[in-house]
């Protein structure tokens, strides 16, 4: 495969956007709050490279991997736990709203004239002040409202976007069963709660009510977290997203990103395990998704004055790409795309656009650089938390063994790696294909499922048998 992360468009874009953003960030102070301290290291480094003062990182948990070095960031870890990633995120947001006195005092000492801004980069974080420092790129309520899965179908209809049939009903068993019976296409239905308790993501709050399941358990779960629920048919096909950036006078559309949504053998949950750019939809679907991103970006700007990064999640079903949700914010797929760009500060660029910085952004340069680089330099952010407590950090090298992986021998060139270490739920794992041993095109989800099965054997995790989605549009 081609692996050329320094193509001419990327070289030009790196030089241009670093020079463009330096006057915005140079000399400024930023509080960087987030769920995982390790995950904030790249943003801290990008700020420093743009001339910003050492940022102050406040994270819920440490995470697996290397922390930003002391010269790049001041760091405080709040040691927040959670029962799942969504619960952890909400616990972190509560902790950030009520910081320990020692952390507040440290921020005040670091920023005595109170000039700092709060810079949120976690996909699920609502940009709010932290430690009394106003949020940079805060989102108007009209933008946030479109994340609610019970209202987004009306937006698709207004914009003329094809979608699967759906019904929004009260979070009550009989109403849910009635809607499910009307919409089931043979694979069951997916029930998604409203945003009463805040944004939902990572498939944590979704329930897949399979054929033969009466849905009582799912209805009881959802009634505890929502007033209304959207019911849709379960769609066979590759889960995918398409991301774009809305500028004042243009929309940049990137390339599709596979969402690694695996299916446990039993139960009503889905298993979200990150994103990957290794998968290539057929060319027609790719262009349809990119055109959809452009059309939706224009509608977002016209209807709610949107600026910045957004993502559309959906499924490449038999009919084509059918959207299931809209995320008018930074998303996990943007971070995956950014992983191919080196020191091009894509996340900070998107936040500057959302903040309304008046700059010559050159949307066509950004689109070309991101798309060409993502096509030539594939990235898999296949991460997953586990309730199994992992105290050590390490890496397994993997090679194929029939339908599974096994640990590679010292003399073998690994096909992939599996990083493991501590996490806020108990442990964390990240699956990464080796670009020298893999070709782009096929979805990454089957490989990730194999890696998690090996984790069950080697680490005592309890993921169980996981099935990947079928590609119904080869």
Short mmCIF file of C-alpha atoms in Angstrom, two decimals:
data_model
loop_
_atom_site.label_atom_id
_atom_site.label_comp_id
_atom_site.label_asym_id
_atom_site.label_seq_id
_atom_site.Cartn_x
_atom_site.Cartn_y
_atom_site.Cartn_z
CA UNK A 1 0.00 0.00 0.00
CA UNK A 2 1.02 3.65 -0.39
CA UNK A 3 2.17 5.29 2.83
CA UNK A 4 3.23 8.86 2.08
CA UNK A 5 2.24 11.19 4.95
CA UNK A 6 4.35 14.01 3.50
CA UNK A 7 2.61 14.45 0.14
CA UNK A 8 2.86 17.95 -1.41
CA UNK A 9 -0.67 19.04 -0.33
CA UNK A 10 0.08 17.98 3.25
CA UNK A 11 3.45 19.76 3.28
CA UNK A 12 1.81 22.94 2.01
CA UNK A 13 -1.08 22.65 4.47
CA UNK A 14 1.21 22.04 7.45
CA UNK A 15 3.22 25.15 6.72
CA UNK A 16 0.18 27.27 5.94
CA UNK A 17 -2.06 26.37 8.89
CA UNK A 18 0.71 26.52 11.47
CA UNK A 19 1.55 30.03 10.25
CA UNK A 20 -2.14 30.95 10.11
CA UNK A 21 -2.88 29.83 13.68
CA UNK A 22 0.27 31.09 15.39
CA UNK A 23 -1.08 34.64 15.91
CA UNK A 24 -4.29 33.14 17.37
CA UNK A 25 -2.59 30.99 20.01
CA UNK A 26 0.85 32.52 20.55
CA UNK A 27 1.44 33.62 24.13
CA UNK A 28 -2.04 32.58 25.29
CA UNK A 29 -2.92 30.33 28.20
CA UNK A 30 -5.42 27.47 27.99
CA UNK A 31 -6.95 25.08 30.47
CA UNK A 32 -7.23 21.67 28.76
CA UNK A 33 -9.91 19.57 30.48
CA UNK A 34 -10.72 16.04 29.38
CA UNK A 35 -11.46 12.47 30.28
CA UNK A 36 -7.98 11.00 29.79
CA UNK A 37 -4.73 12.87 30.44
CA UNK A 38 -2.72 10.80 27.96
CA UNK A 39 -5.19 11.67 25.22
CA UNK A 40 -4.58 15.42 25.70
CA UNK A 41 -0.87 15.18 24.98
CA UNK A 42 -1.11 15.89 21.24
CA UNK A 43 -3.21 19.01 21.77
CA UNK A 44 -0.82 20.26 24.46
CA UNK A 45 2.11 19.73 22.09
CA UNK A 46 0.32 21.52 19.22
CA UNK A 47 -0.40 24.51 21.45
CA UNK A 48 3.23 24.72 22.46
CA UNK A 49 4.37 24.48 18.82
CA UNK A 50 2.08 27.42 18.03
CA UNK A 51 3.74 29.47 20.74
CA UNK A 52 1.10 29.14 23.46
CA UNK A 53 2.11 29.11 27.12
CA UNK A 54 2.24 25.74 28.88
CA UNK A 55 -1.40 24.62 29.11
CA UNK A 56 -2.95 23.35 32.31
CA UNK A 57 -4.31 19.81 31.78
CA UNK A 58 -7.10 18.70 34.12
CA UNK A 59 -8.15 15.12 33.39
CA UNK A 60 -10.53 12.65 34.92
CA UNK A 61 -8.08 9.77 34.62
CA UNK A 62 -4.49 9.20 33.62
CA UNK A 63 -5.00 6.60 30.86
CA UNK A 64 -2.65 4.18 29.12
CA UNK A 65 0.46 5.59 27.46
CA UNK A 66 2.78 8.54 27.93
CA UNK A 67 1.69 11.72 29.68
CA UNK A 68 2.64 15.06 28.14
CA UNK A 69 6.13 16.00 29.39
CA UNK A 70 6.40 18.64 32.12
CA UNK A 71 7.75 21.24 29.71
CA UNK A 72 4.61 20.92 27.58
CA UNK A 73 1.90 20.98 30.24
CA UNK A 74 0.97 21.36 33.89
CA UNK A 75 -1.11 18.28 34.77
CA UNK A 76 -3.65 17.36 37.44
CA UNK A 77 -5.52 14.03 37.39
CA UNK A 78 -8.79 13.86 39.35
CA UNK A 79 -8.97 10.03 39.55
CA UNK A 80 -12.58 9.84 38.40
CA UNK A 81 -14.08 6.38 37.83
CA UNK A 82 -17.11 5.18 35.92
CA UNK A 83 -19.10 2.07 35.09
CA UNK A 84 -18.82 2.65 31.33
CA UNK A 85 -17.31 5.34 29.07
CA UNK A 86 -20.48 7.46 29.06
CA UNK A 87 -20.82 7.27 32.85
CA UNK A 88 -17.14 8.15 33.20
CA UNK A 89 -17.54 11.15 30.92
CA UNK A 90 -20.50 12.47 32.90
CA UNK A 91 -18.65 11.95 36.18
CA UNK A 92 -15.67 13.84 34.77
CA UNK A 93 -17.90 16.74 33.69
CA UNK A 94 -19.34 16.95 37.20
CA UNK A 95 -15.85 16.88 38.71
CA UNK A 96 -14.68 19.65 36.38
CA UNK A 97 -17.61 21.80 37.45
CA UNK A 98 -16.60 21.46 41.12
CA UNK A 99 -12.82 21.23 41.26
CA UNK A 100 -10.95 20.32 44.43
CA UNK A 101 -9.63 23.45 46.15
CA UNK A 102 -6.04 22.37 45.58
CA UNK A 103 -6.58 22.13 41.81
CA UNK A 104 -8.41 25.47 41.69
CA UNK A 105 -5.59 27.10 43.64
CA UNK A 106 -3.01 25.61 41.27
CA UNK A 107 -4.86 26.99 38.23
CA UNK A 108 -5.07 30.43 39.85
CA UNK A 109 -1.35 30.38 40.59
CA UNK A 110 -0.59 29.34 37.00
CA UNK A 111 -2.91 32.05 35.61
CA UNK A 112 -2.84 34.88 38.16
CA UNK A 113 -4.31 37.53 35.83
CA UNK A 114 -7.15 35.14 34.81
CA UNK A 115 -6.49 35.54 31.10
CA UNK A 116 -6.72 31.83 30.25
CA UNK A 117 -9.52 30.20 28.26
CA UNK A 118 -10.89 26.67 28.58
CA UNK A 119 -10.24 24.56 25.48
CA UNK A 120 -12.37 21.39 25.24
CA UNK A 121 -11.26 18.74 22.74
CA UNK A 122 -13.00 15.60 24.06
CA UNK A 123 -15.81 14.68 21.64
CA UNK A 124 -18.42 14.33 24.39
CA UNK A 125 -17.52 17.41 26.40
CA UNK A 126 -19.88 20.37 26.27
CA UNK A 127 -17.64 23.46 26.06
CA UNK A 128 -18.18 25.09 29.45
CA UNK A 129 -15.92 27.18 31.71
CA UNK A 130 -13.55 25.23 33.95
CA UNK A 131 -11.79 26.77 36.95
CA UNK A 132 -13.58 30.04 36.18
CA UNK A 133 -11.96 30.34 32.74
CA UNK A 134 -14.40 31.04 29.89
CA UNK A 135 -14.78 28.42 27.19
CA UNK A 136 -13.12 28.87 23.82
CA UNK A 137 -15.38 27.82 20.89
CA UNK A 138 -18.48 27.48 23.10
CA UNK A 139 -21.45 26.00 21.24
CA UNK A 140 -24.84 27.74 20.98
CA UNK A 141 -27.80 25.71 22.24
CA UNK A 142 -29.14 25.38 18.69
CA UNK A 143 -26.03 23.44 17.69
CA UNK A 144 -26.15 21.12 20.68
CA UNK A 145 -29.86 20.39 20.19
CA UNK A 146 -29.18 18.63 16.88
CA UNK A 147 -27.29 15.84 18.66
CA UNK A 148 -30.55 14.60 20.17
CA UNK A 149 -31.48 11.45 18.27
CA UNK A 150 -35.19 12.07 18.66
CA UNK A 151 -35.06 15.38 16.75
CA UNK A 152 -32.47 14.75 14.05
CA UNK A 153 -34.80 12.85 11.70
CA UNK A 154 -36.86 16.01 11.25
CA UNK A 155 -33.64 17.78 10.19
CA UNK A 156 -32.85 15.03 7.64
CA UNK A 157 -36.34 15.36 6.22
CA UNK A 158 -36.13 19.14 6.00
CA UNK A 159 -32.80 18.94 4.18
CA UNK A 160 -33.97 16.11 1.92
CA UNK A 161 -31.62 13.43 3.22
CA UNK A 162 -32.76 9.81 2.69
CA UNK A 163 -32.99 7.87 5.97
CA UNK A 164 -34.44 4.72 7.45
CA UNK A 165 -37.99 4.80 8.77
CA UNK A 166 -38.31 5.68 12.44
CA UNK A 167 -40.80 6.52 15.17
CA UNK A 168 -40.38 8.61 18.29
CA UNK A 169 -42.52 7.33 21.16
CA UNK A 170 -42.72 7.69 24.95
CA UNK A 171 -40.21 5.64 26.94
CA UNK A 172 -42.93 3.17 27.82
CA UNK A 173 -43.04 -0.54 27.00
CA UNK A 174 -46.27 -0.78 25.02
CA UNK A 175 -45.43 2.23 22.87
CA UNK A 176 -41.94 0.87 22.19
CA UNK A 177 -43.24 -2.59 21.30
CA UNK A 178 -45.79 -1.12 18.94
CA UNK A 179 -43.18 0.93 17.11
CA UNK A 180 -40.77 -2.00 16.96
CA UNK A 181 -43.42 -4.27 15.47
CA UNK A 182 -44.12 -1.76 12.71
CA UNK A 183 -40.45 -1.12 11.81
CA UNK A 184 -38.64 -4.46 12.20
CA UNK A 185 -37.06 -5.56 8.88
CA UNK A 186 -36.14 -9.00 10.22
CA UNK A 187 -33.05 -8.15 12.28
CA UNK A 188 -34.81 -6.48 15.20
CA UNK A 189 -34.86 -2.79 16.05
CA UNK A 190 -32.56 -0.20 17.65
CA UNK A 191 -33.90 1.99 20.44
CA UNK A 192 -32.15 5.32 21.13
CA UNK A 193 -33.02 7.55 24.12
CA UNK A 194 -33.42 11.31 24.05
CA UNK A 195 -30.76 13.62 25.49
CA UNK A 196 -32.50 14.29 28.79
CA UNK A 197 -29.40 13.17 30.70
CA UNK A 198 -26.97 14.74 28.25
CA UNK A 199 -25.38 13.65 24.98
CA UNK A 200 -25.24 9.90 24.30
CA UNK A 201 -22.40 8.30 22.38
CA UNK A 202 -20.34 5.17 21.96
CA UNK A 203 -23.49 3.00 21.63
CA UNK A 204 -23.69 2.86 25.45
CA UNK A 205 -27.31 4.01 25.65
CA UNK A 206 -28.51 2.22 22.50
CA UNK A 207 -30.45 -1.02 22.78
CA UNK A 208 -30.61 -3.59 19.98
CA UNK A 209 -33.84 -5.47 20.57
CA UNK A 210 -33.31 -8.65 18.57
CA UNK A 211 -35.91 -10.96 17.09
CA UNK A 212 -37.38 -13.01 19.92
CA UNK A 213 -36.58 -10.40 22.59
CA UNK A 214 -39.75 -8.85 24.00
CA UNK A 215 -37.82 -5.68 24.84
CA UNK A 216 -38.97 -5.40 28.46
CA UNK A 217 -35.43 -5.10 29.83
CA UNK A 218 -34.50 -2.48 27.23
CA UNK A 219 -37.68 -0.51 27.92
CA UNK A 220 -36.98 -0.51 31.66
CA UNK A 221 -33.39 0.69 31.07
CA UNK A 222 -34.43 3.50 28.78
CA UNK A 223 -37.27 4.66 31.03
CA UNK A 224 -34.64 5.45 33.67
CA UNK A 225 -32.70 7.76 31.34
CA UNK A 226 -35.19 9.25 28.89
CA UNK A 227 -38.68 10.59 28.35
CA UNK A 228 -38.83 9.65 24.67
CA UNK A 229 -37.13 7.07 22.49
CA UNK A 230 -36.50 6.79 18.76
CA UNK A 231 -37.12 3.33 17.29
CA UNK A 232 -35.46 2.32 14.00
CA UNK A 233 -34.98 -0.97 12.18
CA UNK A 234 -31.64 -2.66 12.77
CA UNK A 235 -29.70 -2.05 9.55
CA UNK A 236 -27.27 -4.64 8.24
CA UNK A 237 -24.16 -3.01 6.80
CA UNK A 238 -20.90 -1.34 7.74
CA UNK A 239 -21.30 1.43 10.35
CA UNK A 240 -19.51 4.51 9.02
CA UNK A 241 -19.27 8.25 9.45
CA UNK A 242 -18.45 11.17 7.21
CA UNK A 243 -16.93 14.37 8.56
CA UNK A 244 -16.69 17.90 7.30
CA UNK A 245 -15.85 21.44 8.32
CA UNK A 246 -18.18 24.40 7.88
CA UNK A 247 -16.45 27.67 7.03
CA UNK A 248 -18.17 31.06 6.64
CA UNK A 249 -18.28 30.62 2.85
CA UNK A 250 -17.51 26.95 2.12
CA UNK A 251 -17.78 23.36 3.37
CA UNK A 252 -14.86 20.91 3.31
CA UNK A 253 -15.82 17.23 3.09
CA UNK A 254 -13.38 14.52 4.16
CA UNK A 255 -13.34 10.77 3.46
CA UNK A 256 -15.51 8.06 5.09
CA UNK A 257 -14.42 6.60 8.43
CA UNK A 258 -15.43 3.11 9.55
CA UNK A 259 -16.95 2.88 13.02
CA UNK A 260 -15.96 -0.36 14.75
CA UNK A 261 -19.35 -1.39 16.11
CA UNK A 262 -19.25 -5.08 17.01
CA UNK A 263 -22.13 -7.32 18.00
CA UNK A 264 -22.05 -9.53 21.10
CA UNK A 265 -23.49 -13.00 20.64
CA UNK A 266 -26.36 -12.28 23.04
CA UNK A 267 -28.00 -9.38 24.81
CA UNK A 268 -29.29 -6.00 23.69
CA UNK A 269 -26.03 -4.01 23.67
CA UNK A 270 -23.70 -3.04 20.85
CA UNK A 271 -19.92 -2.91 21.30
CA UNK A 272 -18.28 0.31 20.08
CA UNK A 273 -14.51 0.07 19.69
CA UNK A 274 -13.32 3.21 17.90
CA UNK A 275 -12.78 4.25 14.28
CA UNK A 276 -10.64 3.30 11.30
CA UNK A 277 -9.74 4.72 7.90
CA UNK A 278 -8.56 1.36 6.52
CA UNK A 279 -12.00 0.58 5.08
CA UNK A 280 -12.83 1.79 1.57
CA UNK A 281 -16.50 1.93 0.60
CA UNK A 282 -17.17 1.51 -3.09
CA UNK A 283 -16.41 4.73 -5.01
CA UNK A 284 -20.06 5.61 -5.59
CA UNK A 285 -20.88 5.38 -1.87
CA UNK A 286 -17.77 7.36 -0.98
CA UNK A 287 -18.78 10.26 -3.21
CA UNK A 288 -22.42 10.07 -2.07
CA UNK A 289 -21.26 10.39 1.54
CA UNK A 290 -18.96 13.30 0.75
CA UNK A 291 -21.70 15.11 -1.15
CA UNK A 292 -24.05 14.48 1.78
CA UNK A 293 -21.49 16.12 4.11
CA UNK A 294 -21.35 19.19 1.87
CA UNK A 295 -25.15 19.46 1.71
CA UNK A 296 -25.58 19.01 5.45
CA UNK A 297 -22.78 21.50 6.19
CA UNK A 298 -24.50 24.15 4.08
CA UNK A 299 -27.82 23.46 5.84
CA UNK A 300 -26.15 23.73 9.25
CA UNK A 301 -24.69 27.11 8.38
CA UNK A 302 -27.96 28.45 6.97
CA UNK A 303 -30.25 27.08 9.70
CA UNK A 304 -28.26 27.54 12.91
CA UNK A 305 -25.20 29.58 11.92
CA UNK A 306 -22.92 26.60 12.47
CA UNK A 307 -19.12 26.82 12.13
CA UNK A 308 -16.45 24.18 12.63
CA UNK A 309 -16.25 20.40 12.55
CA UNK A 310 -19.25 18.07 12.31
CA UNK A 311 -19.85 14.39 11.65
CA UNK A 312 -22.68 12.25 10.32
CA UNK A 313 -22.91 8.69 11.63
CA UNK A 314 -24.83 6.02 9.80
CA UNK A 315 -24.81 2.62 8.12
CA UNK A 316 -23.87 1.58 4.59
CA UNK A 317 -27.06 -0.45 4.27
CA UNK A 318 -28.51 -2.21 1.24
CA UNK A 319 -30.06 1.07 0.05
CA UNK A 320 -26.80 3.00 0.48
CA UNK A 321 -25.62 5.22 3.31
CA UNK A 322 -28.43 5.92 5.77
CA UNK A 323 -27.63 8.45 8.54
CA UNK A 324 -28.52 7.70 12.14
CA UNK A 325 -27.18 10.78 13.95
CA UNK A 326 -25.54 14.15 13.52
CA UNK A 327 -22.72 15.37 15.74
CA UNK A 328 -22.22 19.13 15.27
CA UNK A 329 -18.88 19.11 17.09
CA UNK A 330 -15.49 17.43 17.07
CA UNK A 331 -15.98 13.69 16.75
CA UNK A 332 -13.90 10.56 17.22
CA UNK A 333 -13.54 10.24 13.45
CA UNK A 334 -11.88 13.66 13.21
CA UNK A 335 -9.26 12.54 15.72
CA UNK A 336 -8.68 9.42 13.61
CA UNK A 337 -8.24 11.53 10.47
CA UNK A 338 -5.92 13.86 12.39
CA UNK A 339 -3.75 10.88 13.33
CA UNK A 340 -2.40 10.81 9.76
CA UNK A 341 -1.56 14.51 9.58
CA UNK A 342 1.49 14.81 11.80
CA UNK A 343 1.90 18.39 13.00
CA UNK A 344 -0.98 19.85 11.00
CA UNK A 345 -3.13 21.14 13.91
CA UNK A 346 -6.54 20.00 12.61
CA UNK A 347 -8.30 20.00 15.99
CA UNK A 348 -7.14 23.52 16.89
CA UNK A 349 -8.02 24.71 13.39
CA UNK A 350 -11.58 23.41 13.76
CA UNK A 351 -11.92 25.10 17.15
CA UNK A 352 -10.64 28.41 15.77
CA UNK A 353 -13.30 28.24 13.05
CA UNK A 354 -16.01 27.50 15.65
CA UNK A 355 -14.78 30.41 17.77
CA UNK A 356 -15.24 32.73 14.79
CA UNK A 357 -11.60 33.70 14.25
CA UNK A 358 -11.53 35.74 11.03
CA UNK A 359 -8.75 34.11 9.01
CA UNK A 360 -8.07 33.09 5.43
CA UNK A 361 -8.76 29.39 5.97
CA UNK A 362 -8.36 28.15 2.38
CA UNK A 363 -10.98 25.36 2.68
CA UNK A 364 -9.92 23.73 -0.59
CA UNK A 365 -6.35 23.26 0.70
CA UNK A 366 -7.56 21.69 3.94
CA UNK A 367 -9.93 19.31 2.16
CA UNK A 368 -7.30 18.17 -0.34
CA UNK A 369 -4.61 17.68 2.32
CA UNK A 370 -6.85 15.72 4.71
CA UNK A 371 -8.45 13.50 2.06
CA UNK A 372 -5.24 12.66 0.18
CA UNK A 373 -3.30 12.02 3.37
CA UNK A 374 -6.05 9.87 4.89
CA UNK A 375 -6.17 7.80 1.70
CA UNK A 376 -2.40 7.30 1.67
CA UNK A 377 -1.76 6.87 5.39
CA UNK A 378 -4.36 4.69 7.11
CA UNK A 379 -5.12 4.94 10.83
CA UNK A 380 -7.05 2.64 13.16
CA UNK A 381 -8.11 4.06 16.51
CA UNK A 382 -9.56 0.74 17.67
CA UNK A 383 -9.81 1.32 21.42
CA UNK A 384 -12.02 -0.25 24.06
CA UNK A 385 -12.35 -0.09 27.84
CA UNK A 386 -12.75 -3.23 29.91
CA UNK A 387 -14.09 -3.87 33.38
CA UNK A 388 -11.11 -6.15 33.94
CA UNK A 389 -8.60 -4.21 36.06
CA UNK A 390 -5.28 -3.91 34.23
CA UNK A 391 -2.45 -2.44 36.25
CA UNK A 392 0.45 -3.17 33.90
CA UNK A 393 1.02 -1.59 30.50
CA UNK A 394 2.29 -3.65 27.58
CA UNK A 395 1.87 -4.66 23.97
CA UNK A 396 1.13 -7.97 22.28
CA UNK A 397 2.39 -8.49 18.72
CA UNK A 398 -0.23 -10.40 16.72
CA UNK A 399 -0.17 -12.75 13.73
CA UNK A 400 -3.04 -14.62 12.11
CA UNK A 401 -3.81 -18.13 13.28
CA UNK A 402 -6.70 -19.37 11.16
CA UNK A 403 -9.72 -17.25 12.05
CA UNK A 404 -7.98 -15.84 15.13
CA UNK A 405 -4.83 -14.04 16.20
CA UNK A 406 -2.04 -15.44 18.34
CA UNK A 407 1.04 -13.86 19.83
CA UNK A 408 3.83 -13.48 17.29
CA UNK A 409 7.09 -15.31 17.74
CA UNK A 410 10.23 -13.21 18.03
CA UNK A 411 11.16 -14.04 14.43
CA UNK A 412 7.74 -13.15 12.99
CA UNK A 413 6.73 -9.80 11.54
CA UNK A 414 3.49 -8.88 13.37
CA UNK A 415 0.31 -8.17 11.44
CA UNK A 416 -1.04 -5.98 14.24
CA UNK A 417 -0.44 -4.93 17.83
CA UNK A 418 -2.68 -4.85 20.90
CA UNK A 419 -1.76 -2.27 23.53
CA UNK A 420 -3.14 -2.82 27.04
CA UNK A 421 -3.00 -0.89 30.27
CA UNK A 422 -4.99 0.78 33.06
CA UNK A 423 -8.14 2.77 32.40
CA UNK A 424 -10.94 4.55 34.25
CA UNK A 425 -13.32 1.59 33.98
CA UNK A 426 -10.69 -1.01 34.86
CA UNK A 427 -8.50 -1.38 31.79
CA UNK A 428 -8.01 -0.18 28.24
CA UNK A 429 -6.97 -1.85 24.98
CA UNK A 430 -6.01 -0.42 21.59
CA UNK A 431 -5.79 -2.44 18.38
CA UNK A 432 -3.47 -1.21 15.59
CA UNK A 433 -2.90 -2.92 12.21
CA UNK A 434 0.66 -2.98 10.88
CA UNK A 435 0.70 -0.92 7.63
CA UNK A 436 3.46 -3.12 6.21
CA UNK A 437 1.33 -6.27 6.56
CA UNK A 438 -2.14 -5.02 5.68
CA UNK A 439 -3.76 -3.60 2.56
CA UNK A 440 -6.50 -0.95 2.70
CA UNK A 441 -10.00 -1.80 1.55
CA UNK A 442 -11.56 -4.41 3.86
CA UNK A 443 -13.21 -3.25 7.08
CA UNK A 444 -11.15 -3.30 10.29
CA UNK A 445 -13.94 -4.56 12.53
CA UNK A 446 -13.31 -8.30 11.90
CA UNK A 447 -9.64 -7.86 12.84
CA UNK A 448 -10.59 -5.91 15.98
CA UNK A 449 -12.98 -8.71 17.00
CA UNK A 450 -10.14 -11.23 16.63
CA UNK A 451 -7.88 -9.05 18.78
CA UNK A 452 -10.47 -8.74 21.54
CA UNK A 453 -10.98 -12.53 21.54
CA UNK A 454 -7.24 -12.89 22.08
CA UNK A 455 -7.45 -10.39 24.95
CA UNK A 456 -9.99 -12.67 26.62
CA UNK A 457 -7.48 -15.50 26.47
CA UNK A 458 -4.35 -13.57 27.44
CA UNK A 459 -5.65 -10.92 29.83
CA UNK A 460 -8.79 -12.45 31.29
CA UNK A 461 -11.09 -9.83 29.80
CA UNK A 462 -14.69 -10.86 29.30
CA UNK A 463 -15.63 -9.45 25.91
CA UNK A 464 -16.98 -12.78 24.70
CA UNK A 465 -17.75 -13.69 21.11
CA UNK A 466 -18.06 -10.59 18.94
CA UNK A 467 -19.40 -10.47 15.39
CA UNK A 468 -18.52 -7.80 12.82
CA UNK A 469 -21.04 -6.19 10.48
CA UNK A 470 -21.42 -7.51 6.94
CA UNK A 471 -20.52 -5.43 3.95
CA UNK A 472 -23.72 -5.49 1.89
CA UNK A 473 -22.44 -2.94 -0.68
CA UNK A 474 -19.09 -4.31 -1.92
#
